Amino acid sequence: MSGNGSHPASVSSLLLGFSSPGANADAIADFYKGHTVTIYIGYAPGGGYDLYGRLAARHIGRHILGSPTVVAQNMPGAGSLKLANFLYNVAPKNGSVLGVISQSTPQEEALGTSGVSYESNKFNWIGRITSNVELSVVWHTSKIQTVEDAKTREVTVAGTGPTSASVVYPKVLNGVAGTKFKVISGYGGSAEGVLAMERGETMGALLSWASLKSTRRSWLADKKVFVLVQYAPKRHGDLPDVPAMTELGSTPDERRILALYASGAEIGRAITAPPGVPPERVKALRKAFEDMIRDGDFLAEVKKRNIEFDPLTGEELQKVVSEAGSIPPSLVARARAVRE
């Protein structure tokens, strides 16, 4: 009989354990019901990040417990560094704010880029809608058709912020592969950069394969642009004749540096939440993301708009992010120097 005193506590604990999933769900639904979730996009309207951020905003709300209103809002600046720092240091840590930030976020941290005030692994990564391959493209009137051509004459290209891919990638190729890209920076976003190329202000621009495929596919068929290089670890299946940047290094160290810069392709167009969001809300947001990417209306829009779709769950993406900024310490200084 001496054990009788412990039974009520044990039974209560069991009952509490059995009821907690439902209780958690109710608490999450109560938090989100009647409230607004904001998905901030770290770039100006009109580009690839904007495309995917707004796609998620249209569909994820009905899969979050409590069915909150979801809105998309742009917060451009410094290649999304402004938004990454905001999410990490300022944004509410309650699950009401999400973000779409640069696929090179871990890379900038690894290189000690000025202004970085975050740790990539501490973000709560919710899921990836697609991997993403950035491309250097040139307008058909430029007389440049291959990356080898870009080693023989100057190629002006439109750029945005100092840590943006449109500025960094061409400079990296200049430093490692001997190309002669001249970056004209200061454009408000990738859409402005592409317009600059069309208007003849520059010879080329950076454009994601996702954007080219969904909004400007006729450019390839009509030979309006030539794709010089794809910034990815390996060639995309749709672009078998375009070299990946990792192929352009001539030594193991050069290829390792290029692999670092190419690693962001696996992060792609992803949704993240600030650090410190309660684990049960992170779990609920990841579940909502997984439900969204299986949703019929979501998939119908992806198909109708010819949107690139290559998803990863939040758990899978968290692992990708943890590996993306990997580089031997002995190469950090050189990896920084090649983009100067």
mmCIF file of C-alpha atoms in Angstrom:
data_model
loop_
_atom_site.group_PDB
_atom_site.id
_atom_site.type_symbol
_atom_site.label_atom_id
_atom_site.label_comp_id
_atom_site.label_asym_id
_atom_site.label_seq_id
_atom_site.Cartn_x
_atom_site.Cartn_y
_atom_site.Cartn_z
ATOM 1 C CA MET A 1 0.000 0.000 0.000
ATOM 2 C CA SER A 2 2.931 2.258 0.420
ATOM 3 C CA GLY A 3 2.911 2.963 -3.316
ATOM 4 C CA ASN A 4 -0.695 4.222 -3.369
ATOM 5 C CA GLY A 5 0.349 7.764 -2.750
ATOM 6 C CA SER A 6 2.217 7.884 -6.028
ATOM 7 C CA HIS A 7 -0.640 6.626 -8.185
ATOM 8 C CA PRO A 8 -2.625 9.867 -8.536
ATOM 9 C CA ALA A 9 0.443 11.741 -9.686
ATOM 10 C CA SER A 10 1.347 8.985 -12.136
ATOM 11 C CA VAL A 11 -2.169 8.834 -13.551
ATOM 12 C CA SER A 12 -2.294 12.600 -13.804
ATOM 13 C CA SER A 13 1.021 12.637 -15.624
ATOM 14 C CA LEU A 14 -0.177 10.003 -18.066
ATOM 15 C CA LEU A 15 -3.412 11.834 -18.704
ATOM 16 C CA LEU A 16 -1.527 15.085 -19.161
ATOM 17 C CA GLY A 17 0.851 13.376 -21.573
ATOM 18 C CA PHE A 18 -2.017 11.930 -23.608
ATOM 19 C CA SER A 19 -3.876 15.220 -23.750
ATOM 20 C CA SER A 20 -0.932 17.475 -24.523
ATOM 21 C CA PRO A 21 -0.937 17.108 -28.350
ATOM 22 C CA GLY A 22 -4.543 18.255 -28.493
ATOM 23 C CA ALA A 23 -3.886 20.934 -25.927
ATOM 24 C CA ASN A 24 -0.911 22.165 -27.941
ATOM 25 C CA ALA A 25 -3.000 22.236 -31.110
ATOM 26 C CA ASP A 26 -5.725 24.205 -29.356
ATOM 27 C CA ALA A 27 -3.191 26.673 -27.983
ATOM 28 C CA ILE A 28 -1.621 27.141 -31.417
ATOM 29 C CA ALA A 29 -5.010 27.618 -33.060
ATOM 30 C CA ASP A 30 -5.985 30.111 -30.354
ATOM 31 C CA PHE A 31 -2.790 32.085 -30.986
ATOM 32 C CA TYR A 32 -3.226 32.308 -34.763
ATOM 33 C CA LYS A 33 -7.003 32.662 -34.994
ATOM 34 C CA GLY A 34 -7.952 36.177 -36.041
ATOM 35 C CA HIS A 35 -4.333 37.268 -36.325
ATOM 36 C CA THR A 36 -2.027 38.103 -39.221
ATOM 37 C CA VAL A 37 1.175 36.351 -40.204
ATOM 38 C CA THR A 38 3.580 38.465 -42.245
ATOM 39 C CA ILE A 39 5.982 36.897 -44.722
ATOM 40 C CA TYR A 40 8.729 39.446 -45.297
ATOM 41 C CA ILE A 41 10.645 39.213 -48.573
ATOM 42 C CA GLY A 42 14.205 40.513 -48.537
ATOM 43 C CA TYR A 43 14.089 41.835 -52.086
ATOM 44 C CA ALA A 44 12.118 44.304 -54.183
ATOM 45 C CA PRO A 45 8.930 43.215 -55.974
ATOM 46 C CA GLY A 46 9.205 41.441 -59.290
ATOM 47 C CA GLY A 47 12.067 38.988 -58.776
ATOM 48 C CA GLY A 48 12.335 35.312 -57.946
ATOM 49 C CA TYR A 49 12.313 35.683 -54.165
ATOM 50 C CA ASP A 50 9.212 37.841 -54.457
ATOM 51 C CA LEU A 51 7.542 35.258 -56.696
ATOM 52 C CA TYR A 52 7.962 32.475 -54.156
ATOM 53 C CA GLY A 53 7.256 34.577 -51.082
ATOM 54 C CA ARG A 54 3.931 35.696 -52.488
ATOM 55 C CA LEU A 55 3.125 32.182 -53.676
ATOM 56 C CA ALA A 56 3.523 30.935 -50.105
ATOM 57 C CA ALA A 57 1.521 33.846 -48.701
ATOM 58 C CA ARG A 58 -1.429 32.955 -50.933
ATOM 59 C CA HIS A 59 -1.582 29.340 -49.818
ATOM 60 C CA ILE A 60 -0.019 28.582 -46.440
ATOM 61 C CA GLY A 61 -2.569 30.387 -44.265
ATOM 62 C CA ARG A 62 -5.326 27.815 -44.655
ATOM 63 C CA HIS A 63 -2.944 25.114 -43.434
ATOM 64 C CA ILE A 64 -1.834 26.912 -40.256
ATOM 65 C CA LEU A 65 -3.929 26.012 -37.223
ATOM 66 C CA GLY A 66 -6.340 28.864 -36.580
ATOM 67 C CA SER A 67 -6.296 29.912 -40.259
ATOM 68 C CA PRO A 68 -4.630 33.315 -39.826
ATOM 69 C CA THR A 69 -4.513 35.936 -42.531
ATOM 70 C CA VAL A 70 -1.132 35.811 -44.279
ATOM 71 C CA VAL A 71 0.314 38.841 -46.042
ATOM 72 C CA ALA A 72 3.533 39.363 -47.984
ATOM 73 C CA GLN A 73 5.626 42.477 -47.462
ATOM 74 C CA ASN A 74 8.897 43.470 -49.108
ATOM 75 C CA MET A 75 11.872 44.579 -47.019
ATOM 76 C CA PRO A 76 14.721 44.945 -49.527
ATOM 77 C CA GLY A 77 18.223 45.959 -48.600
ATOM 78 C CA ALA A 78 21.816 44.723 -49.012
ATOM 79 C CA GLY A 79 20.913 41.498 -50.775
ATOM 80 C CA SER A 80 18.413 40.616 -47.996
ATOM 81 C CA LEU A 81 20.993 41.178 -45.244
ATOM 82 C CA LYS A 82 18.685 43.853 -43.836
ATOM 83 C CA LEU A 83 15.857 41.343 -43.489
ATOM 84 C CA ALA A 84 18.075 38.546 -42.141
ATOM 85 C CA ASN A 85 19.310 40.841 -39.363
ATOM 86 C CA PHE A 86 15.754 42.030 -38.691
ATOM 87 C CA LEU A 87 14.439 38.483 -38.361
ATOM 88 C CA TYR A 88 17.280 37.474 -36.094
ATOM 89 C CA ASN A 89 17.439 40.509 -33.820
ATOM 90 C CA VAL A 90 14.202 42.502 -33.994
ATOM 91 C CA ALA A 91 11.202 40.524 -35.264
ATOM 92 C CA PRO A 92 8.739 38.985 -32.801
ATOM 93 C CA LYS A 93 9.797 35.466 -31.820
ATOM 94 C CA ASN A 94 6.257 34.136 -31.615
ATOM 95 C CA GLY A 95 5.609 32.657 -35.064
ATOM 96 C CA SER A 96 3.790 35.685 -36.463
ATOM 97 C CA VAL A 97 6.696 36.721 -38.701
ATOM 98 C CA LEU A 98 8.366 34.643 -41.397
ATOM 99 C CA GLY A 99 10.924 35.578 -44.010
ATOM 100 C CA VAL A 100 12.309 34.811 -47.442
ATOM 101 C CA ILE A 101 16.016 35.618 -47.344
ATOM 102 C CA SER A 102 19.017 35.047 -49.578
ATOM 103 C CA GLN A 103 20.080 31.524 -50.376
ATOM 104 C CA SER A 104 23.629 32.696 -49.636
ATOM 105 C CA THR A 105 22.803 33.608 -46.021
ATOM 106 C CA PRO A 106 25.094 30.887 -44.524
ATOM 107 C CA GLN A 107 27.861 31.742 -46.981
ATOM 108 C CA GLU A 108 27.926 35.399 -45.904
ATOM 109 C CA GLU A 109 28.154 34.325 -42.268
ATOM 110 C CA ALA A 110 31.002 31.884 -43.011
ATOM 111 C CA LEU A 111 32.969 34.605 -44.786
ATOM 112 C CA GLY A 112 32.498 37.133 -41.995
ATOM 113 C CA THR A 113 30.796 39.619 -44.293
ATOM 114 C CA SER A 114 30.517 43.096 -42.800
ATOM 115 C CA GLY A 115 27.082 43.768 -41.345
ATOM 116 C CA VAL A 116 26.136 40.141 -40.707
ATOM 117 C CA SER A 117 24.448 39.910 -37.313
ATOM 118 C CA TYR A 118 22.959 36.419 -37.277
ATOM 119 C CA GLU A 119 23.773 32.726 -37.018
ATOM 120 C CA SER A 120 22.185 30.823 -39.889
ATOM 121 C CA ASN A 121 21.729 27.585 -37.942
ATOM 122 C CA LYS A 122 19.655 29.349 -35.290
ATOM 123 C CA PHE A 123 16.953 30.403 -37.732
ATOM 124 C CA ASN A 124 14.010 28.012 -37.730
ATOM 125 C CA TRP A 125 13.857 26.904 -41.360
ATOM 126 C CA ILE A 126 10.253 26.095 -42.292
ATOM 127 C CA GLY A 127 10.714 24.613 -45.755
ATOM 128 C CA ARG A 128 12.022 25.077 -49.282
ATOM 129 C CA ILE A 129 9.700 25.496 -52.244
ATOM 130 C CA THR A 130 12.478 24.984 -54.751
ATOM 131 C CA SER A 131 16.204 24.735 -55.103
ATOM 132 C CA ASN A 132 17.443 27.611 -57.188
ATOM 133 C CA VAL A 133 20.050 28.097 -59.859
ATOM 134 C CA GLU A 134 21.117 31.655 -60.572
ATOM 135 C CA LEU A 135 22.310 32.362 -64.103
ATOM 136 C CA SER A 136 24.485 34.961 -65.758
ATOM 137 C CA VAL A 137 22.645 35.850 -68.943
ATOM 138 C CA VAL A 138 23.504 38.331 -71.687
ATOM 139 C CA TRP A 139 21.264 40.016 -74.226
ATOM 140 C CA HIS A 140 21.500 38.714 -77.769
ATOM 141 C CA THR A 141 22.958 41.973 -79.109
ATOM 142 C CA SER A 142 26.018 41.787 -76.835
ATOM 143 C CA LYS A 143 28.010 39.439 -79.109
ATOM 144 C CA ILE A 144 28.872 37.386 -76.019
ATOM 145 C CA GLN A 145 27.539 33.838 -76.111
ATOM 146 C CA THR A 146 29.664 31.757 -73.717
ATOM 147 C CA VAL A 147 31.583 32.151 -70.480
ATOM 148 C CA GLU A 148 34.775 31.738 -72.502
ATOM 149 C CA ASP A 149 33.778 34.836 -74.483
ATOM 150 C CA ALA A 150 33.476 36.670 -71.161
ATOM 151 C CA LYS A 151 37.164 35.990 -70.542
ATOM 152 C CA THR A 152 38.201 37.851 -73.665
ATOM 153 C CA ARG A 153 36.241 41.105 -73.403
ATOM 154 C CA GLU A 154 34.505 43.224 -70.784
ATOM 155 C CA VAL A 155 30.884 42.333 -70.056
ATOM 156 C CA THR A 156 28.781 44.884 -68.170
ATOM 157 C CA VAL A 157 26.161 43.316 -65.894
ATOM 158 C CA ALA A 158 23.471 44.815 -63.667
ATOM 159 C CA GLY A 159 23.847 44.401 -59.907
ATOM 160 C CA THR A 160 21.819 45.274 -56.824
ATOM 161 C CA GLY A 161 23.175 45.343 -53.244
ATOM 162 C CA PRO A 162 26.799 44.649 -52.255
ATOM 163 C CA THR A 163 26.102 41.173 -50.843
ATOM 164 C CA SER A 164 23.568 40.195 -53.497
ATOM 165 C CA ALA A 165 24.265 37.327 -55.866
ATOM 166 C CA SER A 166 24.069 39.730 -58.812
ATOM 167 C CA VAL A 167 27.143 41.538 -57.484
ATOM 168 C CA VAL A 168 29.020 38.738 -55.740
ATOM 169 C CA TYR A 169 28.866 35.924 -58.295
ATOM 170 C CA PRO A 170 30.321 37.821 -61.280
ATOM 171 C CA LYS A 171 33.121 39.163 -59.073
ATOM 172 C CA VAL A 172 33.909 35.661 -57.811
ATOM 173 C CA LEU A 173 34.247 34.405 -61.375
ATOM 174 C CA ASN A 174 36.492 37.357 -62.189
ATOM 175 C CA GLY A 175 38.713 36.483 -59.234
ATOM 176 C CA VAL A 176 38.837 32.731 -59.817
ATOM 177 C CA ALA A 177 38.148 32.050 -63.485
ATOM 178 C CA GLY A 178 39.476 35.189 -65.152
ATOM 179 C CA THR A 179 36.212 36.516 -66.555
ATOM 180 C CA LYS A 180 35.853 40.231 -67.250
ATOM 181 C CA PHE A 181 32.464 41.056 -65.784
ATOM 182 C CA LYS A 182 32.009 44.710 -64.870
ATOM 183 C CA VAL A 183 29.220 45.040 -62.316
ATOM 184 C CA ILE A 184 27.048 48.151 -62.518
ATOM 185 C CA SER A 185 25.490 48.048 -59.055
ATOM 186 C CA GLY A 186 22.686 50.012 -57.445
ATOM 187 C CA TYR A 187 19.627 48.609 -59.208
ATOM 188 C CA GLY A 188 16.634 48.149 -56.925
ATOM 189 C CA GLY A 189 16.153 44.444 -57.575
ATOM 190 C CA SER A 190 16.573 41.671 -60.092
ATOM 191 C CA ALA A 191 13.583 42.877 -62.104
ATOM 192 C CA GLU A 192 15.224 46.301 -62.514
ATOM 193 C CA GLY A 193 18.483 44.624 -63.470
ATOM 194 C CA VAL A 194 16.807 42.588 -66.184
ATOM 195 C CA LEU A 195 15.093 45.716 -67.523
ATOM 196 C CA ALA A 196 18.481 47.435 -67.623
ATOM 197 C CA MET A 197 19.765 44.616 -69.817
ATOM 198 C CA GLU A 198 16.733 44.843 -72.107
ATOM 199 C CA ARG A 199 17.163 48.616 -72.436
ATOM 200 C CA GLY A 200 20.821 48.270 -73.309
ATOM 201 C CA GLU A 201 22.132 49.922 -70.142
ATOM 202 C CA THR A 202 24.101 46.735 -69.498
ATOM 203 C CA MET A 203 24.998 43.719 -71.588
ATOM 204 C CA GLY A 204 23.799 41.197 -69.035
ATOM 205 C CA ALA A 205 22.139 40.484 -65.719
ATOM 206 C CA LEU A 206 21.656 37.791 -63.118
ATOM 207 C CA LEU A 207 18.423 35.845 -63.466
ATOM 208 C CA SER A 208 17.286 32.704 -61.684
ATOM 209 C CA TRP A 209 16.322 29.678 -63.731
ATOM 210 C CA ALA A 210 13.022 29.663 -61.820
ATOM 211 C CA SER A 211 12.224 33.196 -63.020
ATOM 212 C CA LEU A 212 13.432 32.582 -66.555
ATOM 213 C CA LYS A 213 11.366 29.406 -66.783
ATOM 214 C CA SER A 214 8.152 30.853 -65.372
ATOM 215 C CA THR A 215 8.118 34.395 -66.771
ATOM 216 C CA ARG A 216 10.516 34.609 -69.729
ATOM 217 C CA ARG A 217 10.825 31.121 -71.188
ATOM 218 C CA SER A 218 10.371 32.421 -74.746
ATOM 219 C CA TRP A 219 13.686 34.233 -74.410
ATOM 220 C CA LEU A 220 15.536 30.936 -74.766
ATOM 221 C CA ALA A 221 13.485 29.656 -77.689
ATOM 222 C CA ASP A 222 13.788 33.012 -79.465
ATOM 223 C CA LYS A 223 17.482 33.346 -78.542
ATOM 224 C CA LYS A 224 16.904 36.700 -76.883
ATOM 225 C CA VAL A 225 19.471 35.773 -74.230
ATOM 226 C CA PHE A 226 22.469 33.502 -73.918
ATOM 227 C CA VAL A 227 23.136 31.737 -70.625
ATOM 228 C CA LEU A 228 26.842 31.907 -69.783
ATOM 229 C CA VAL A 229 27.110 30.057 -66.479
ATOM 230 C CA GLN A 230 24.897 28.536 -63.806
ATOM 231 C CA TYR A 231 25.804 29.214 -60.186
ATOM 232 C CA ALA A 232 25.266 25.743 -58.772
ATOM 233 C CA PRO A 233 27.323 22.734 -57.641
ATOM 234 C CA LYS A 234 26.372 20.831 -60.799
ATOM 235 C CA ARG A 235 24.537 21.398 -64.070
ATOM 236 C CA HIS A 236 20.758 21.612 -63.860
ATOM 237 C CA GLY A 237 18.967 18.917 -65.840
ATOM 238 C CA ASP A 238 17.241 21.560 -67.971
ATOM 239 C CA LEU A 239 20.549 23.283 -68.784
ATOM 240 C CA PRO A 240 22.935 20.460 -69.716
ATOM 241 C CA ASP A 241 25.077 22.596 -72.024
ATOM 242 C CA VAL A 242 25.729 25.446 -69.591
ATOM 243 C CA PRO A 243 28.754 25.041 -67.285
ATOM 244 C CA ALA A 244 28.287 25.091 -63.519
ATOM 245 C CA MET A 245 30.507 27.570 -61.707
ATOM 246 C CA THR A 246 32.295 24.740 -59.888
ATOM 247 C CA GLU A 247 33.687 23.573 -63.230
ATOM 248 C CA LEU A 248 35.583 26.823 -63.734
ATOM 249 C CA GLY A 249 38.241 26.379 -61.057
ATOM 250 C CA SER A 250 41.630 25.057 -62.134
ATOM 251 C CA THR A 251 42.925 23.914 -58.711
ATOM 252 C CA PRO A 252 41.346 22.037 -55.764
ATOM 253 C CA ASP A 253 41.339 25.222 -53.655
ATOM 254 C CA GLU A 254 39.653 27.222 -56.412
ATOM 255 C CA ARG A 255 37.015 24.536 -56.822
ATOM 256 C CA ARG A 256 36.437 24.489 -53.048
ATOM 257 C CA ILE A 257 35.915 28.263 -53.034
ATOM 258 C CA LEU A 258 33.521 28.024 -55.964
ATOM 259 C CA ALA A 259 31.675 25.187 -54.198
ATOM 260 C CA LEU A 260 31.096 27.466 -51.208
ATOM 261 C CA TYR A 261 29.535 30.129 -53.398
ATOM 262 C CA ALA A 262 27.490 27.515 -55.266
ATOM 263 C CA SER A 263 26.144 25.883 -52.103
ATOM 264 C CA GLY A 264 23.245 28.304 -51.749
ATOM 265 C CA ALA A 265 21.512 26.707 -54.724
ATOM 266 C CA GLU A 266 20.373 23.896 -52.424
ATOM 267 C CA ILE A 267 18.754 26.402 -50.045
ATOM 268 C CA GLY A 268 16.995 28.123 -52.898
ATOM 269 C CA ARG A 269 13.667 29.812 -52.316
ATOM 270 C CA ALA A 270 12.858 28.982 -48.722
ATOM 271 C CA ILE A 271 10.753 30.163 -45.806
ATOM 272 C CA THR A 272 12.380 30.762 -42.435
ATOM 273 C CA ALA A 273 11.321 31.935 -38.990
ATOM 274 C CA PRO A 274 13.339 33.835 -36.388
ATOM 275 C CA PRO A 275 15.248 32.007 -33.673
ATOM 276 C CA GLY A 276 13.448 31.607 -30.380
ATOM 277 C CA VAL A 277 10.002 30.758 -31.768
ATOM 278 C CA PRO A 278 8.385 28.186 -29.435
ATOM 279 C CA PRO A 279 9.147 24.665 -30.717
ATOM 280 C CA GLU A 280 5.488 23.672 -30.928
ATOM 281 C CA ARG A 281 4.784 26.639 -33.225
ATOM 282 C CA VAL A 282 7.808 25.828 -35.383
ATOM 283 C CA LYS A 283 6.482 22.282 -35.679
ATOM 284 C CA ALA A 284 3.031 23.584 -36.622
ATOM 285 C CA LEU A 285 4.474 25.943 -39.254
ATOM 286 C CA ARG A 286 6.549 23.143 -40.755
ATOM 287 C CA LYS A 287 3.478 20.924 -40.853
ATOM 288 C CA ALA A 288 1.532 23.728 -42.552
ATOM 289 C CA PHE A 289 4.301 24.072 -45.133
ATOM 290 C CA GLU A 290 4.258 20.332 -45.847
ATOM 291 C CA ASP A 291 0.478 20.409 -46.227
ATOM 292 C CA MET A 292 0.731 23.433 -48.528
ATOM 293 C CA ILE A 293 3.154 21.790 -50.972
ATOM 294 C CA ARG A 294 0.718 18.867 -51.334
ATOM 295 C CA ASP A 295 -2.337 21.103 -51.667
ATOM 296 C CA GLY A 296 -4.249 20.854 -54.942
ATOM 297 C CA ASP A 297 -4.759 24.599 -55.377
ATOM 298 C CA PHE A 298 -1.095 25.282 -54.675
ATOM 299 C CA LEU A 299 0.050 22.633 -57.152
ATOM 300 C CA ALA A 300 -2.402 23.898 -59.766
ATOM 301 C CA GLU A 301 -0.892 27.390 -59.558
ATOM 302 C CA VAL A 302 2.628 25.967 -59.768
ATOM 303 C CA LYS A 303 1.670 24.065 -62.910
ATOM 304 C CA LYS A 304 -0.297 26.891 -64.503
ATOM 305 C CA ARG A 305 2.494 29.418 -64.032
ATOM 306 C CA ASN A 306 5.268 26.958 -64.924
ATOM 307 C CA ILE A 307 6.939 27.599 -61.575
ATOM 308 C CA GLU A 308 10.042 25.596 -60.674
ATOM 309 C CA PHE A 309 9.161 23.235 -57.812
ATOM 310 C CA ASP A 310 11.688 21.154 -55.868
ATOM 311 C CA PRO A 311 10.629 21.160 -52.205
ATOM 312 C CA LEU A 312 12.351 20.180 -48.978
ATOM 313 C CA THR A 313 10.818 19.874 -45.524
ATOM 314 C CA GLY A 314 11.952 22.171 -42.746
ATOM 315 C CA GLU A 315 13.922 19.408 -41.034
ATOM 316 C CA GLU A 316 15.725 18.532 -44.269
ATOM 317 C CA LEU A 317 16.422 22.173 -45.019
ATOM 318 C CA GLN A 318 17.843 22.773 -41.538
ATOM 319 C CA LYS A 319 20.494 20.124 -42.316
ATOM 320 C CA VAL A 320 21.273 21.684 -45.702
ATOM 321 C CA VAL A 321 21.781 25.085 -44.074
ATOM 322 C CA SER A 322 24.139 23.614 -41.470
ATOM 323 C CA GLU A 323 26.400 22.325 -44.253
ATOM 324 C CA ALA A 324 26.086 25.206 -46.731
ATOM 325 C CA GLY A 325 28.617 27.549 -45.143
ATOM 326 C CA SER A 326 31.363 24.967 -44.836
ATOM 327 C CA ILE A 327 34.856 26.054 -45.882
ATOM 328 C CA PRO A 328 38.316 25.330 -44.443
ATOM 329 C CA PRO A 329 39.497 28.262 -42.288
ATOM 330 C CA SER A 330 42.668 28.458 -44.375
ATOM 331 C CA LEU A 331 40.599 29.448 -47.424
ATOM 332 C CA VAL A 332 38.335 32.074 -45.829
ATOM 333 C CA ALA A 333 40.608 35.037 -46.561
ATOM 334 C CA ARG A 334 41.075 33.989 -50.176
ATOM 335 C CA ALA A 335 37.356 33.306 -50.610
ATOM 336 C CA ARG A 336 36.653 36.848 -49.406
ATOM 337 C CA ALA A 337 39.364 38.362 -51.569
ATOM 338 C CA VAL A 338 38.119 36.932 -54.867
ATOM 339 C CA ARG A 339 34.933 38.969 -54.649
ATOM 340 C CA GLU A 340 36.631 42.305 -54.073
#
